[in-house]
Short mmCIF file of C-alpha atoms in Angstrom, two decimals:
data_model
loop_
_atom_site.label_atom_id
_atom_site.label_comp_id
_atom_site.label_asym_id
_atom_site.label_seq_id
_atom_site.Cartn_x
_atom_site.Cartn_y
_atom_site.Cartn_z
CA UNK Y 1 188.91 -60.74 -92.57
CA UNK Y 2 186.53 -57.81 -92.77
CA UNK Y 3 188.14 -56.14 -89.74
CA UNK Y 4 191.60 -56.46 -91.19
CA UNK Y 5 190.30 -55.05 -94.43
CA UNK Y 6 188.81 -51.98 -92.76
CA UNK Y 7 192.05 -51.41 -90.88
CA UNK Y 8 193.92 -51.53 -94.14
CA UNK Y 9 191.53 -49.07 -95.68
CA UNK Y 10 191.89 -46.60 -92.80
CA UNK Y 11 195.66 -46.87 -92.95
CA UNK Y 12 195.68 -46.47 -96.72
CA UNK Y 13 193.46 -43.41 -96.59
CA UNK Y 14 195.65 -41.78 -93.95
CA UNK Y 15 198.84 -42.54 -95.85
CA UNK Y 16 197.22 -41.17 -98.98
CA UNK Y 17 196.42 -37.87 -97.28
CA UNK Y 18 199.94 -37.56 -95.89
CA UNK Y 19 201.46 -38.33 -99.29
CA UNK Y 20 199.09 -35.90 -100.95
CA UNK Y 21 199.82 -32.94 -98.68
CA UNK Y 22 203.57 -33.46 -98.91
CA UNK Y 23 203.68 -33.26 -102.68
CA UNK Y 24 204.13 -29.88 -104.30
CA UNK Y 25 203.79 -30.97 -107.93
CA UNK Y 26 200.76 -32.85 -109.29
CA UNK Y 27 200.90 -36.51 -108.44
CA UNK Y 28 201.18 -39.01 -111.21
CA UNK Y 29 197.96 -40.94 -110.57
CA UNK Y 30 199.29 -44.24 -111.86
CA UNK Y 31 202.49 -44.07 -109.83
CA UNK Y 32 200.52 -43.11 -106.74
CA UNK Y 33 198.17 -46.09 -107.19
CA UNK Y 34 201.10 -48.47 -107.55
CA UNK Y 35 202.72 -47.00 -104.44
CA UNK Y 36 199.52 -47.53 -102.46
CA UNK Y 37 199.21 -51.06 -103.83
CA UNK Y 38 202.75 -51.87 -102.72
CA UNK Y 39 201.98 -50.51 -99.25
CA UNK Y 40 198.96 -52.81 -98.91
CA UNK Y 41 201.04 -55.81 -99.96
CA UNK Y 42 203.90 -55.02 -97.59
CA UNK Y 43 201.62 -54.29 -94.63
CA UNK Y 44 198.93 -56.94 -95.04
CA UNK Y 45 200.16 -59.30 -97.75
CA UNK Y 46 196.83 -59.04 -99.54
CA UNK Y 47 195.05 -56.55 -101.79
CA UNK Y 48 191.46 -55.41 -101.08
CA UNK Y 49 190.34 -56.65 -104.52
CA UNK Y 50 191.48 -60.18 -103.67
CA UNK Y 51 189.15 -60.20 -100.67
CA UNK Y 52 186.21 -59.44 -102.95
CA UNK Y 53 187.28 -62.21 -105.34
CA UNK Y 54 187.48 -64.62 -102.39
CA UNK Y 55 184.00 -63.64 -101.26
CA UNK Y 56 182.81 -64.07 -104.86
CA UNK Y 57 184.23 -67.58 -104.95
CA UNK Y 58 182.18 -68.58 -101.91
CA UNK Y 59 179.05 -67.12 -103.49
CA UNK Y 60 179.81 -68.81 -106.82
CA UNK Y 61 179.70 -72.24 -105.14
CA UNK Y 62 176.68 -71.43 -102.96
CA UNK Y 63 173.53 -73.35 -103.86
CA UNK Y 64 170.51 -71.29 -104.88
CA UNK Y 65 166.84 -72.15 -104.22
CA UNK Y 66 166.99 -74.58 -107.18
CA UNK Y 67 169.86 -76.44 -105.49
CA UNK Y 68 172.30 -75.40 -108.21
CA UNK Y 69 175.50 -73.39 -108.02
CA UNK Y 70 176.78 -71.00 -110.69
CA UNK Y 71 178.89 -73.88 -112.06
CA UNK Y 72 175.75 -74.69 -114.06
CA UNK Y 73 175.83 -71.30 -115.81
CA UNK Y 74 177.34 -70.75 -119.26
CA UNK Y 75 179.36 -67.53 -119.10
CA UNK Y 76 180.29 -67.65 -122.76
CA UNK Y 77 182.58 -70.66 -123.17
CA UNK Y 78 180.29 -73.42 -121.91
CA UNK Y 79 179.08 -74.50 -118.46
CA UNK Y 80 181.62 -74.26 -115.71
CA UNK Y 81 184.32 -72.61 -117.88
CA UNK Y 82 185.64 -69.40 -116.35
CA UNK Y 83 189.08 -69.14 -117.93
CA UNK Y 84 189.12 -66.11 -120.22
CA UNK Y 85 185.33 -65.57 -120.36
CA UNK Y 86 185.56 -61.96 -119.23
CA UNK Y 87 187.69 -61.19 -122.31
CA UNK Y 88 184.91 -62.17 -124.73
CA UNK Y 89 182.02 -60.35 -123.02
CA UNK Y 90 179.57 -58.71 -123.69
CA UNK Y 91 178.19 -61.31 -126.11
CA UNK Y 92 174.87 -62.72 -127.25
CA UNK Y 93 173.40 -65.61 -125.22
CA UNK Y 94 170.81 -67.74 -127.03
CA UNK Y 95 169.15 -68.87 -123.76
CA UNK Y 96 168.30 -65.35 -122.59
CA UNK Y 97 168.17 -64.05 -126.20
CA UNK Y 98 170.07 -61.03 -125.04
CA UNK Y 99 173.53 -59.51 -125.33
CA UNK Y 100 174.92 -59.57 -121.79
CA UNK Y 101 177.99 -58.25 -120.00
CA UNK Y 102 179.41 -60.37 -117.17
CA UNK Y 103 177.44 -58.59 -114.44
CA UNK Y 104 174.16 -59.00 -116.30
CA UNK Y 105 175.00 -62.64 -117.03
CA UNK Y 106 175.58 -63.31 -113.33
CA UNK Y 107 172.29 -61.58 -112.54
CA UNK Y 108 170.48 -63.64 -115.20
CA UNK Y 109 171.90 -67.00 -114.10
CA UNK Y 110 171.19 -66.32 -110.43
CA UNK Y 111 167.54 -66.17 -111.54
CA UNK Y 112 167.26 -68.73 -114.36
CA UNK Y 113 169.74 -71.32 -113.06
CA UNK Y 114 169.77 -70.77 -109.31
CA UNK Y 115 166.13 -69.75 -108.87
CA UNK Y 116 166.64 -66.47 -106.99
CA UNK Y 117 163.97 -63.81 -107.36
CA UNK Y 118 165.25 -60.43 -108.58
CA UNK Y 119 164.60 -58.80 -105.19
CA UNK Y 120 166.69 -61.49 -103.46
CA UNK Y 121 169.79 -60.63 -105.48
CA UNK Y 122 172.09 -58.23 -103.66
CA UNK Y 123 174.18 -55.88 -105.76
CA UNK Y 124 177.24 -56.52 -103.56
CA UNK Y 125 176.98 -60.25 -104.25
CA UNK Y 126 176.84 -59.73 -108.01
CA UNK Y 127 179.90 -57.46 -107.73
CA UNK Y 128 181.86 -60.06 -105.75
CA UNK Y 129 180.93 -62.90 -108.13
CA UNK Y 130 181.80 -60.71 -111.13
CA UNK Y 131 185.18 -59.97 -109.55
CA UNK Y 132 185.84 -63.68 -108.95
CA UNK Y 133 184.98 -64.64 -112.54
CA UNK Y 134 186.90 -61.69 -114.02
CA UNK Y 135 190.00 -62.76 -112.07
CA UNK Y 136 190.23 -65.74 -114.48
CA UNK Y 137 190.88 -63.21 -117.27
CA UNK Y 138 193.66 -61.33 -115.52
CA UNK Y 139 196.07 -59.96 -118.17
CA UNK Y 140 194.00 -61.59 -120.94
CA UNK Y 141 193.87 -60.08 -124.40
CA UNK Y 142 190.52 -58.36 -124.96
CA UNK Y 143 188.57 -60.17 -127.68
CA UNK Y 144 185.25 -58.39 -128.07
CA UNK Y 145 184.32 -58.60 -131.74
CA UNK Y 146 180.61 -58.05 -132.44
CA UNK Y 147 179.41 -60.62 -135.01
CA UNK Y 148 175.86 -61.68 -134.13
CA UNK Y 149 173.24 -59.18 -135.40
CA UNK Y 150 172.21 -58.46 -131.80
CA UNK Y 151 175.85 -57.70 -130.93
CA UNK Y 152 176.23 -55.39 -133.93
CA UNK Y 153 173.00 -53.60 -132.97
CA UNK Y 154 174.27 -53.23 -129.40
CA UNK Y 155 177.59 -51.84 -130.66
CA UNK Y 156 175.71 -49.20 -132.67
CA UNK Y 157 173.62 -48.27 -129.62
CA UNK Y 158 176.79 -47.95 -127.57
CA UNK Y 159 178.35 -45.65 -130.15
CA UNK Y 160 175.25 -43.45 -130.17
CA UNK Y 161 175.27 -43.25 -126.35
CA UNK Y 162 178.98 -42.45 -126.50
CA UNK Y 163 178.32 -39.29 -128.53
CA UNK Y 164 175.09 -38.15 -126.84
CA UNK Y 165 175.55 -34.76 -125.17
CA UNK Y 166 173.04 -34.11 -122.43
CA UNK Y 167 172.47 -32.78 -118.94
CA UNK Y 168 173.36 -29.53 -117.22
CA UNK Y 169 177.03 -30.01 -118.07
CA UNK Y 170 176.57 -30.58 -121.81
CA UNK Y 171 178.74 -33.69 -121.62
CA UNK Y 172 179.04 -36.92 -123.55
CA UNK Y 173 181.53 -39.73 -123.12
CA UNK Y 174 183.25 -38.80 -126.37
CA UNK Y 175 183.94 -35.15 -125.64
CA UNK Y 176 186.39 -36.15 -122.87
CA UNK Y 177 187.34 -39.72 -123.74
CA UNK Y 178 188.12 -39.11 -127.43
CA UNK Y 179 189.09 -35.48 -127.91
CA UNK Y 180 190.93 -35.00 -124.61
CA UNK Y 181 192.29 -38.49 -124.05
CA UNK Y 182 195.68 -38.33 -122.36
CA UNK Y 183 194.67 -35.29 -120.29
CA UNK Y 184 193.48 -35.22 -116.68
CA UNK Y 185 190.19 -34.39 -114.94
CA UNK Y 186 191.52 -33.05 -111.65
CA UNK Y 187 194.08 -35.78 -110.92
CA UNK Y 188 192.33 -38.59 -112.78
CA UNK Y 189 193.78 -39.57 -116.13
CA UNK Y 190 191.34 -39.88 -119.03
CA UNK Y 191 191.85 -42.50 -121.71
CA UNK Y 192 190.12 -43.31 -124.97
CA UNK Y 193 188.85 -46.78 -125.94
CA UNK Y 194 191.71 -46.93 -128.45
CA UNK Y 195 194.08 -46.45 -125.49
CA UNK Y 196 192.44 -49.38 -123.71
CA UNK Y 197 189.72 -47.63 -121.67
CA UNK Y 198 187.77 -50.22 -119.70
CA UNK Y 199 190.64 -52.68 -119.25
CA UNK Y 200 191.08 -52.15 -115.50
CA UNK Y 201 187.67 -53.09 -114.05
CA UNK Y 202 186.71 -54.65 -111.70
CA UNK Y 203 189.14 -52.70 -109.55
CA UNK Y 204 189.54 -51.46 -106.01
CA UNK Y 205 189.66 -47.65 -106.07
CA UNK Y 206 191.68 -46.47 -103.09
CA UNK Y 207 190.44 -42.93 -103.65
CA UNK Y 208 186.83 -44.06 -103.11
CA UNK Y 209 187.66 -46.99 -100.82
CA UNK Y 210 185.35 -49.23 -102.83
CA UNK Y 211 185.42 -51.98 -105.37
CA UNK Y 212 184.10 -50.81 -108.75
CA UNK Y 213 182.93 -52.99 -111.59
CA UNK Y 214 182.63 -51.68 -115.14
CA UNK Y 215 178.94 -50.87 -114.53
CA UNK Y 216 179.83 -49.02 -111.31
CA UNK Y 217 182.45 -47.05 -113.19
CA UNK Y 218 180.04 -46.09 -115.98
CA UNK Y 219 177.57 -44.89 -113.34
CA UNK Y 220 180.27 -42.87 -111.59
CA UNK Y 221 181.01 -41.16 -114.90
CA UNK Y 222 177.34 -40.34 -115.54
CA UNK Y 223 176.93 -38.97 -112.02
CA UNK Y 224 179.96 -36.73 -112.35
CA UNK Y 225 178.56 -35.20 -115.56
CA UNK Y 226 175.18 -34.42 -113.95
CA UNK Y 227 173.22 -37.21 -115.65
CA UNK Y 228 171.24 -39.55 -113.33
CA UNK Y 229 172.96 -42.93 -113.28
CA UNK Y 230 171.30 -45.68 -115.32
CA UNK Y 231 169.93 -48.78 -113.59
CA UNK Y 232 172.27 -51.75 -113.33
CA UNK Y 233 172.11 -54.60 -115.90
CA UNK Y 234 170.49 -52.27 -118.44
CA UNK Y 235 171.21 -52.07 -122.16
CA UNK Y 236 172.90 -48.72 -121.45
CA UNK Y 237 175.78 -50.42 -119.59
CA UNK Y 238 175.93 -53.37 -121.97
CA UNK Y 239 175.97 -51.18 -125.09
CA UNK Y 240 178.64 -48.80 -123.78
CA UNK Y 241 180.80 -51.67 -122.50
CA UNK Y 242 180.51 -53.48 -125.82
CA UNK Y 243 181.42 -50.32 -127.73
CA UNK Y 244 184.42 -49.49 -125.54
CA UNK Y 245 185.84 -53.01 -125.42
CA UNK Y 246 185.28 -53.61 -129.14
CA UNK Y 247 187.33 -50.46 -129.80
CA UNK Y 248 189.99 -51.58 -127.30
CA UNK Y 249 190.06 -54.96 -129.08
CA UNK Y 250 190.78 -53.30 -132.44
CA UNK Y 251 193.82 -51.63 -130.86
CA UNK Y 252 195.08 -54.90 -129.37
CA UNK Y 253 194.72 -54.13 -125.66
CA UNK Y 254 194.80 -56.57 -122.75
CA UNK Y 255 193.20 -56.44 -119.34
CA UNK Y 256 195.21 -55.32 -116.35
CA UNK Y 257 195.83 -57.65 -113.43
CA UNK Y 258 192.22 -58.31 -112.32
CA UNK Y 259 190.87 -57.22 -109.93
CA UNK Y 260 192.98 -54.11 -110.52
CA UNK Y 261 194.10 -51.56 -107.95
CA UNK Y 262 193.60 -47.98 -109.10
CA UNK Y 263 192.86 -44.40 -108.26
CA UNK D 1 139.64 -40.50 -160.18
CA UNK D 2 141.67 -43.58 -159.55
CA UNK D 3 144.89 -41.69 -160.18
CA UNK D 4 143.87 -39.07 -157.60
CA UNK D 5 143.11 -41.77 -155.05
CA UNK D 6 146.51 -43.35 -155.62
CA UNK D 7 148.19 -39.97 -155.30
CA UNK D 8 146.36 -39.20 -152.06
CA UNK D 9 147.16 -42.65 -150.72
CA UNK D 10 150.80 -42.16 -151.66
CA UNK D 11 150.93 -38.80 -149.92
CA UNK D 12 149.32 -40.27 -146.81
CA UNK D 13 151.88 -43.07 -146.73
CA UNK D 14 154.71 -40.58 -147.24
CA UNK D 15 153.38 -38.43 -144.42
CA UNK D 16 153.09 -41.46 -142.16
CA UNK D 17 156.62 -42.50 -143.05
CA UNK D 18 158.07 -39.08 -142.28
CA UNK D 19 156.22 -38.78 -138.99
CA UNK D 20 157.53 -42.15 -137.74
CA UNK D 21 160.65 -42.37 -135.64
CA UNK D 22 163.28 -44.42 -137.48
CA UNK D 23 163.84 -47.96 -136.21
CA UNK D 24 167.30 -47.14 -134.88
CA UNK D 25 166.03 -44.08 -133.01
CA UNK D 26 163.17 -46.15 -131.54
CA UNK D 27 165.64 -48.83 -130.39
CA UNK D 28 167.90 -46.15 -128.94
CA UNK D 29 165.06 -44.57 -126.99
CA UNK D 30 164.04 -48.01 -125.69
CA UNK D 31 167.60 -48.52 -124.44
CA UNK D 32 167.51 -45.16 -122.67
CA UNK D 33 164.24 -46.12 -120.97
CA UNK D 34 165.82 -49.42 -119.92
CA UNK D 35 168.31 -47.30 -117.99
CA UNK D 36 165.48 -45.96 -115.85
CA UNK D 37 163.06 -43.06 -115.88
CA UNK D 38 165.35 -40.32 -114.58
CA UNK D 39 168.23 -41.32 -116.83
CA UNK D 40 165.97 -41.43 -119.91
CA UNK D 41 164.37 -38.11 -119.06
CA UNK D 42 167.68 -36.24 -119.01
CA UNK D 43 169.10 -38.02 -122.06
CA UNK D 44 165.90 -37.35 -124.05
CA UNK D 45 165.52 -33.69 -123.13
CA UNK D 46 168.48 -32.42 -125.10
CA UNK D 47 168.18 -28.82 -126.22
CA UNK D 48 168.72 -27.96 -129.90
CA UNK D 49 172.44 -27.28 -129.41
CA UNK D 50 173.09 -30.58 -127.63
CA UNK D 51 171.12 -32.46 -130.29
CA UNK D 52 173.16 -30.88 -133.11
CA UNK D 53 176.47 -31.57 -131.36
CA UNK D 54 175.45 -35.21 -130.83
CA UNK D 55 174.26 -35.61 -134.40
CA UNK D 56 177.47 -34.21 -135.91
CA UNK D 57 179.82 -35.80 -133.34
CA UNK D 58 180.87 -32.33 -132.11
CA UNK D 59 182.01 -31.23 -135.59
CA UNK D 60 179.31 -29.00 -137.02
CA UNK D 61 179.19 -28.53 -140.81
CA UNK D 62 180.51 -25.07 -141.75
CA UNK D 63 177.15 -23.83 -143.03
CA UNK D 64 175.47 -24.44 -139.68
CA UNK D 65 178.06 -22.60 -137.58
CA UNK D 66 176.95 -18.94 -138.02
CA UNK D 67 173.33 -19.76 -137.06
CA UNK D 68 174.49 -21.92 -134.15
CA UNK D 69 176.73 -19.18 -132.75
CA UNK D 70 173.96 -16.57 -133.09
CA UNK D 71 171.45 -18.78 -131.26
CA UNK D 72 173.91 -19.44 -128.45
CA UNK D 73 174.83 -15.76 -128.18
CA UNK D 74 171.12 -14.94 -127.77
CA UNK D 75 170.98 -17.19 -124.68
CA UNK D 76 173.43 -15.01 -122.73
CA UNK D 77 171.87 -12.99 -119.91
CA UNK D 78 173.58 -10.14 -118.07
CA UNK D 79 173.36 -8.86 -114.48
CA UNK D 80 170.60 -6.27 -113.94
CA UNK D 81 173.26 -3.87 -112.61
CA UNK D 82 175.18 -4.08 -115.90
CA UNK D 83 178.37 -4.74 -113.92
CA UNK D 84 180.27 -7.64 -115.53
CA UNK D 85 182.99 -7.77 -112.89
CA UNK D 86 181.79 -8.66 -109.39
CA UNK D 87 183.37 -9.98 -106.19
CA UNK D 88 186.36 -12.29 -106.73
CA UNK D 89 185.96 -13.85 -103.26
CA UNK D 90 182.56 -15.22 -104.14
CA UNK D 91 183.87 -16.03 -107.62
CA UNK D 92 186.49 -18.30 -106.08
CA UNK D 93 183.75 -20.24 -104.25
CA UNK D 94 181.74 -20.78 -107.43
CA UNK D 95 184.90 -21.63 -109.39
CA UNK D 96 185.88 -24.33 -106.89
CA UNK D 97 182.45 -25.81 -106.02
CA UNK D 98 182.10 -29.23 -107.74
CA UNK D 99 178.35 -28.71 -108.04
CA UNK D 100 178.67 -25.31 -109.73
CA UNK D 101 181.68 -24.05 -111.69
CA UNK D 102 183.81 -27.13 -110.96
CA UNK D 103 186.46 -25.32 -113.00
CA UNK D 104 189.41 -27.21 -111.47
CA UNK D 105 188.13 -30.34 -113.20
CA UNK D 106 189.71 -29.00 -116.41
CA UNK D 107 191.70 -25.84 -115.62
CA UNK D 108 194.67 -24.85 -113.49
CA UNK D 109 193.85 -21.80 -111.36
CA UNK D 110 195.46 -20.53 -108.16
CA UNK D 111 199.07 -21.71 -108.31
CA UNK D 112 198.94 -23.51 -104.93
CA UNK D 113 196.12 -25.82 -106.06
CA UNK D 114 197.82 -28.95 -107.43
CA UNK D 115 194.70 -31.06 -108.07
CA UNK D 116 193.75 -29.42 -111.35
CA UNK D 117 192.72 -30.86 -114.69
CA UNK D 118 194.57 -30.30 -117.94
CA UNK D 119 191.76 -30.46 -120.48
CA UNK D 120 191.32 -26.70 -120.59
CA UNK D 121 194.02 -24.03 -120.82
CA UNK D 122 195.66 -22.90 -117.59
CA UNK D 123 193.94 -19.87 -116.08
CA UNK D 124 196.81 -18.98 -113.74
CA UNK D 125 197.62 -15.27 -114.25
CA UNK D 126 194.60 -14.89 -116.54
CA UNK D 127 194.50 -11.24 -115.41
CA UNK D 128 197.56 -10.42 -117.53
CA UNK D 129 195.05 -9.59 -120.24
CA UNK D 130 194.06 -6.45 -118.34
CA UNK D 131 190.54 -5.28 -117.57
CA UNK D 132 189.55 -3.47 -120.76
CA UNK D 133 185.84 -3.56 -121.58
CA UNK D 134 186.48 -6.01 -124.43
CA UNK D 135 188.38 -8.46 -122.20
CA UNK D 136 185.76 -8.26 -119.43
CA UNK D 137 182.90 -8.78 -121.88
CA UNK D 138 184.59 -11.70 -123.66
CA UNK D 139 185.42 -13.37 -120.33
CA UNK D 140 181.85 -12.92 -119.09
CA UNK D 141 180.24 -14.28 -122.25
CA UNK D 142 182.67 -17.18 -122.56
CA UNK D 143 181.96 -18.30 -118.99
CA UNK D 144 178.19 -17.83 -119.34
CA UNK D 145 177.96 -19.65 -122.65
CA UNK D 146 181.13 -21.15 -124.10
CA UNK D 147 179.22 -22.47 -127.13
CA UNK D 148 178.65 -18.88 -128.32
CA UNK D 149 182.35 -18.93 -129.25
CA UNK D 150 183.27 -22.56 -129.95
CA UNK D 151 180.32 -24.75 -131.00
CA UNK D 152 180.19 -28.08 -129.12
CA UNK D 153 183.29 -27.30 -127.08
CA UNK D 154 184.05 -29.37 -123.98
CA UNK D 155 183.49 -26.27 -121.84
CA UNK D 156 179.90 -26.37 -120.68
CA UNK D 157 177.36 -23.58 -120.72
CA UNK D 158 177.27 -22.94 -117.00
CA UNK D 159 175.18 -19.78 -117.19
CA UNK D 160 172.69 -21.20 -119.69
CA UNK D 161 172.08 -24.22 -117.45
CA UNK D 162 171.80 -22.13 -114.28
CA UNK D 163 174.87 -23.62 -112.59
CA UNK D 164 175.57 -19.99 -111.66
CA UNK D 165 173.54 -16.77 -112.04
CA UNK D 166 174.54 -13.72 -114.13
CA UNK D 167 175.76 -12.05 -110.91
CA UNK D 168 177.84 -15.11 -110.04
CA UNK D 169 179.21 -15.13 -113.58
CA UNK D 170 180.43 -11.58 -112.92
CA UNK D 171 182.02 -12.85 -109.69
CA UNK D 172 183.84 -15.52 -111.71
CA UNK D 173 185.05 -12.82 -114.11
CA UNK D 174 186.44 -10.89 -111.13
CA UNK D 175 188.17 -14.03 -109.83
CA UNK D 176 189.94 -14.34 -113.19
CA UNK D 177 190.67 -10.66 -113.85
CA UNK D 178 190.92 -8.77 -110.54
CA UNK D 179 194.60 -8.00 -109.87
CA UNK D 180 194.08 -8.86 -106.18
CA UNK D 181 192.58 -12.29 -106.97
CA UNK D 182 194.85 -15.21 -105.95
CA UNK D 183 194.74 -16.36 -109.60
CA UNK D 184 196.89 -13.33 -110.44
CA UNK D 185 199.19 -13.36 -107.42
CA UNK D 186 202.76 -14.41 -108.03
#
């Protein structure tokens, strides 16, 4: 499986370069992603994101040191329910007394339910499990509406982070993702939360040849504006995700096919 | 006597209140620290301009603008030689380098480069403006510190932050204005 996957990646990268050098006008990033996606399907009959979801499924049903699988975890709609949970996260969980996004929730349950120690939890495993669970919310309508006081507080933190200008490039999320939404950074399109920003992760990025979750994508953004990336499962990711998806909810957006395939 | 004591106590409490960070700010700083030491350090070491832009969501009140522009203007440094137009070949390198100018992130430049951003105006044929002293000076100062012209603009203050030196700023000016620069070739 892995070997086939790497082959596909090499082929995709090569085809991408050929396509890129043959174009004289700027590529439409969305069209190019869909073209690459089609090529994967025709050549291999499977998308890279699906391989991560499959790996996540195996890890989801793997027993932890406590003898339990992640079926015992409540991801927001009760134990064992995965259908649509990604569409209502981040939300407040009474057991951890914390607002959590899906990635943080997986990380929490691997410790509290499955008995793993934090240093035993591999980032790649959390990504795969997140991808598997998110796949049950493919095309779902986003329904992130902060109600609990902790959720409202987290929304306000996210909004403050959104507008904070810092670092050697004087950037904030807002300066690009609000004022210049609809424009491009190099070839990458920039959207605002009102335009549904955040509705495509987890996704395989053919440009980077990697699977990105929402937290990965937030870190990529911080790195590209010369701000050191925040640590995973932190309130920074949860607050920003809550803010973005709450705004996307107000505008009635739905998730893409998850895991998505994108630039 | 008693009245004085009450007044002093009141003043002390007021002072204490004013010196405390508000609860929201404290929570916000805690969240930044949760993101890790390096992340928090950068986010918390905003300069005055960044703090004002954050506070006012990039729309400064009119009465603050003259002072803001003057403070930003004062941050501009010039090459020791006084020459504001340098070597366009080196300017092209700084313009393109993602770790320095990274100008293609937002601007179109040399016509053959198709991977350009559209957030800033196109700079192709920027040299049409000529090389009068006023044009050269404006171009230099805008590149060195864009906020001296448009407070809280998207364009970052590359010179102020040391992404390029005053001499390299002059090289960037040459890349934009020199008639032999590829930016101005048809």
